[in-house]
């Protein structure tokens, strides 16, 4: 059979043999086990290998180990941690890594995505640890906001405003990018006016109480001029500019404190810095506009190159513009029919990026109150701290205001800010109340990279939902997502495109002098550039956490580059969530195929808990819905994962390790397959059992009937074991009082009086536990006939806590697999089916022997009137004779044939077949049969043998007999006997009953396993026998038994069989 097996199938069988040993196997034992399991030798030559060692070395999960002169086969055990193993697995799974820039999410049509609002039915919540174990999750920080985003189109009106009420509104339409910029500027201006009014500017405010200021920078209008507007009849743009100048001057005076308490604050006013953008006006020539803007702001040279792309497929143009050494823009992937169109588009993109950056919004200086309110939340998003230099720039970018020269001393007043001074700069940390000045966790701080990337703030709508794309999946409690269809995500995507162009040109100049743990860098992986945080540095490379996708990979050190601040301002995009309602599957859902299929999918998330404001939430419990249909992904995954993780599948082409659950007397056996989810199911059962024992769930109970129980599972106490189990009601009595209940994870049934039992509906107790597939798999033992005592034999041979190998022989009736079961003892695998069959035969033999005890009275030996073959002199040191063992039952019961007359036996058997080949049946009657007589007997194999009649059974036309040359007892019909010719009486009988001398069973008697081991050592083999003594058979004093020592000389070292039995622990010496 093995010659037809594929390489993978042979590997599976070899691995089954090795794993079943729970250790390692010698190659000799492996070959023996494989032969027992498959029925043929390991076909390494047919598979193209010169040796078995070569075959095993070709399997990555198998290995060879040498101890002395003995070679062992072992199943490899990974020395890496689960974390490192996962990293290696990820390295081999590029499909799990979405590339930056691959998805540019335009805003979807303005429509409401309805979800089905699924919630778990489970009343009882398992006390599981919800946090994933990976380092990336432990080191990850993220924030959640349920507050409504700033709507810049909202016009803020003072309480006593004289403006008409009709303008007191909030627009519902989504804002454009330009509108958002305008609204942000409005908010900043209002904040500064408020700060000024609280700091001595009341006189100014009283003059302009009814004036609301807004600013709008429009880079797409025709004239390109910066427009400043003021909502007040008769107001002019000059007033706004004047106001900004006065605000700046006044704020500078208020925020520039003295160096000491004895000094007077400076009264020098700082001249306002006029926005250079005001000097810039737009024309109809984008390139001319760009060059003018670059010249005004002294950004360097403008280099423009236009390229014809992919002319063989489709002619289109692409443009690339480089401004100075820091800014690069490209029109790709958009396609243009002309070079001018591509150039114009690229110029507009450059202006759209540069104008907001270069507009001198920092002409306003923040107040002390603003600093104390704004900076701590900014620091909180940098878990490892941030350099003061970067914070200064980030603050200016975020709020459009400058920090005062002594801002460090101001912010040091905050109880949430800790400042450390270094030779290079100051480092600022966020700290909890009461921790200020305390040593940071972990002792001395880690080196800080030049830049830090702010943590992600996940912005949920007021209804608790958001739209995102899944970027990386580990398990049901570690799913990484990127929020999409937001202005933030759009800006990030645009930044990534620029980042790629920049790093492709500047790699050589961006090699880091050192790489520090927890530092932020750019990693090049598969020709793409990613923002990463360093998690570990070792000989394999740099273990990097990809902050915008959630992935974690090993990257060569040569592919790590400095992260420029301009690409660090955008927050980390990846946020972490877990699927609520699947808590009981968290531990076993790693590497699930169904979870992996979620990758790149656009989904809607809904918070499963109430988060009222901005919170630092390490992992978000969510309900996940399909973006298009609104169906619950959580609900679908419960059924998909339970089947994937715990479906007990028996594959017909390979051996499967199983555990016995239940045995029926008809030959049916129910087995468990230890799947990934099996232990999780058992843990759930124990948890729920403790729950119902401590606090019964009586509120779930209802009257169970035939109608309402169909298709439902119940949690019921098993009277046999006292455990609570999953059950199904499969049959009902006509009266409806009694029902037959099937224990779906055990395989047995019981009859219950329904009213007397507590039946908890499982779909209400625990949805995951209810959805798991039934674990008891029904198989049938491959036996020619099921013996009456099968239940006893199988129970003894198949302990429930011992693993066995199952191999499907065929699919039988009702699609029930007919199987062979194999179990391992100290000496290798043995077949349980064969052992049960042998025990059945042994039982028959014992029955016959008991009948033959009566022969001792008559003095007729089992061999009848045939002569005994010549025997050597008995005693220690006697000359060994070569023998053949045709049958071995136990060390105290086996048959030997002298090899000296082996040829004579075969010649006689050939002549016997020829002499009686035309005879179908004999014509002897029961009265013609003489006990002790020798007859020709036609066996069921259609061959003729010499048989000695031992006893005539007068109740019928049957006799009991003994095969004189082969040693087995038979019960047969008289019709199968024929008078034997005298010519066949000359050869002495060849079957000599024997037992091993000098040993006895270690236990009270030889066990089935002992007998099987002895049979493997001796049966159908040529051995040498040393005759120690001759004794009379205790059953029949007329028969003799040879006490011998057996030797196997087929190997280099002679093996004494009795010593092998002692070494194996099944025999001891006996004198």
Short mmCIF file of N, CA and C in Angstrom, two decimals, residues 120-124 688 700-702 708-709 711-716 725-729 758-772:
data_model
loop_
_atom_site.label_atom_id
_atom_site.label_comp_id
_atom_site.label_asym_id
_atom_site.label_seq_id
_atom_site.Cartn_x
_atom_site.Cartn_y
_atom_site.Cartn_z
N UNK A 120 -24.57 39.83 21.65
CA UNK A 120 -24.48 38.46 22.14
C UNK A 120 -25.72 38.08 22.95
N UNK A 121 -26.17 36.83 22.78
CA UNK A 121 -27.30 36.36 23.57
C UNK A 121 -26.89 35.95 24.97
N UNK A 122 -25.60 35.71 25.12
CA UNK A 122 -25.10 35.15 26.36
C UNK A 122 -25.42 36.01 27.56
N UNK A 123 -26.00 35.38 28.56
CA UNK A 123 -26.27 36.07 29.82
C UNK A 123 -25.04 36.02 30.72
N UNK A 124 -24.30 34.92 30.60
CA UNK A 124 -23.13 34.70 31.45
C UNK A 124 -21.89 35.12 30.69
N UNK A 688 -18.69 26.83 33.06
CA UNK A 688 -20.14 26.91 33.16
C UNK A 688 -20.67 25.99 34.25
N UNK A 700 -33.40 31.17 33.39
CA UNK A 700 -33.37 30.73 32.00
C UNK A 700 -34.29 29.53 31.74
N UNK A 701 -34.78 28.92 32.81
CA UNK A 701 -35.53 27.67 32.65
C UNK A 701 -36.93 27.92 32.10
N UNK A 702 -37.39 26.96 31.31
CA UNK A 702 -38.77 26.95 30.83
C UNK A 702 -39.19 25.50 30.65
N UNK A 708 -40.74 22.52 21.36
CA UNK A 708 -39.80 23.63 21.52
C UNK A 708 -38.36 23.18 21.73
N UNK A 709 -38.11 21.87 21.81
CA UNK A 709 -36.74 21.39 22.03
C UNK A 709 -36.03 21.02 20.73
N UNK A 711 -33.92 20.96 17.63
CA UNK A 711 -32.83 21.79 17.14
C UNK A 711 -32.08 22.55 18.21
N UNK A 712 -32.38 22.30 19.48
CA UNK A 712 -31.73 23.03 20.57
C UNK A 712 -30.84 22.10 21.38
N UNK A 713 -29.78 22.69 21.95
CA UNK A 713 -28.93 21.97 22.88
C UNK A 713 -29.22 22.46 24.30
N UNK A 714 -29.01 21.54 25.25
CA UNK A 714 -29.27 21.88 26.66
C UNK A 714 -28.05 21.49 27.50
N UNK A 715 -27.91 22.20 28.60
CA UNK A 715 -26.85 21.91 29.56
C UNK A 715 -27.50 21.12 30.69
N UNK A 716 -27.08 19.85 30.83
CA UNK A 716 -27.75 18.95 31.76
C UNK A 716 -26.72 18.16 32.57
N UNK A 725 -23.11 18.44 31.07
CA UNK A 725 -22.71 18.18 29.69
C UNK A 725 -23.71 18.79 28.71
N UNK A 726 -23.25 18.93 27.47
CA UNK A 726 -24.16 19.37 26.39
C UNK A 726 -24.99 18.17 25.93
N UNK A 727 -26.27 18.36 25.80
CA UNK A 727 -27.16 17.27 25.44
C UNK A 727 -28.17 17.71 24.40
N UNK A 728 -28.74 16.70 23.75
CA UNK A 728 -29.80 16.92 22.76
C UNK A 728 -30.90 15.89 22.98
N UNK A 729 -32.13 16.32 22.98
CA UNK A 729 -33.26 15.41 23.14
C UNK A 729 -33.60 14.82 21.78
N UNK A 758 -33.02 19.39 35.25
CA UNK A 758 -32.73 20.80 35.00
C UNK A 758 -32.07 20.92 33.64
N UNK A 759 -32.75 21.55 32.70
CA UNK A 759 -32.28 21.68 31.33
C UNK A 759 -32.12 23.16 30.99
N UNK A 760 -30.84 23.63 31.02
CA UNK A 760 -30.57 25.02 30.68
C UNK A 760 -30.42 25.14 29.16
N UNK A 761 -31.16 26.04 28.52
CA UNK A 761 -30.99 26.23 27.07
C UNK A 761 -29.63 26.85 26.79
N UNK A 762 -28.80 26.14 26.03
CA UNK A 762 -27.42 26.57 25.86
C UNK A 762 -27.28 27.87 25.07
N UNK A 763 -28.19 28.12 24.14
CA UNK A 763 -28.06 29.36 23.36
C UNK A 763 -28.24 30.59 24.24
N UNK A 764 -28.85 30.43 25.40
CA UNK A 764 -28.99 31.54 26.34
C UNK A 764 -27.91 31.54 27.40
N UNK A 765 -27.28 30.39 27.62
CA UNK A 765 -26.22 30.29 28.63
C UNK A 765 -24.91 30.83 28.10
N UNK A 766 -24.50 30.33 26.92
CA UNK A 766 -23.24 30.76 26.33
C UNK A 766 -23.29 30.44 24.84
N UNK A 767 -23.30 31.49 24.04
CA UNK A 767 -23.49 31.32 22.60
C UNK A 767 -22.34 30.56 21.95
N UNK A 768 -21.11 30.82 22.39
CA UNK A 768 -19.96 30.12 21.81
C UNK A 768 -20.03 28.64 22.16
N UNK A 769 -20.27 28.33 23.42
CA UNK A 769 -20.35 26.94 23.87
C UNK A 769 -21.46 26.19 23.13
N UNK A 770 -22.55 26.88 22.88
CA UNK A 770 -23.67 26.27 22.17
C UNK A 770 -23.34 25.98 20.71
N UNK A 771 -22.47 26.80 20.11
CA UNK A 771 -22.20 26.69 18.68
C UNK A 771 -21.13 25.67 18.35
N UNK A 772 -20.31 25.29 19.31
CA UNK A 772 -19.27 24.30 19.04
C UNK A 772 -19.87 23.03 18.45
#
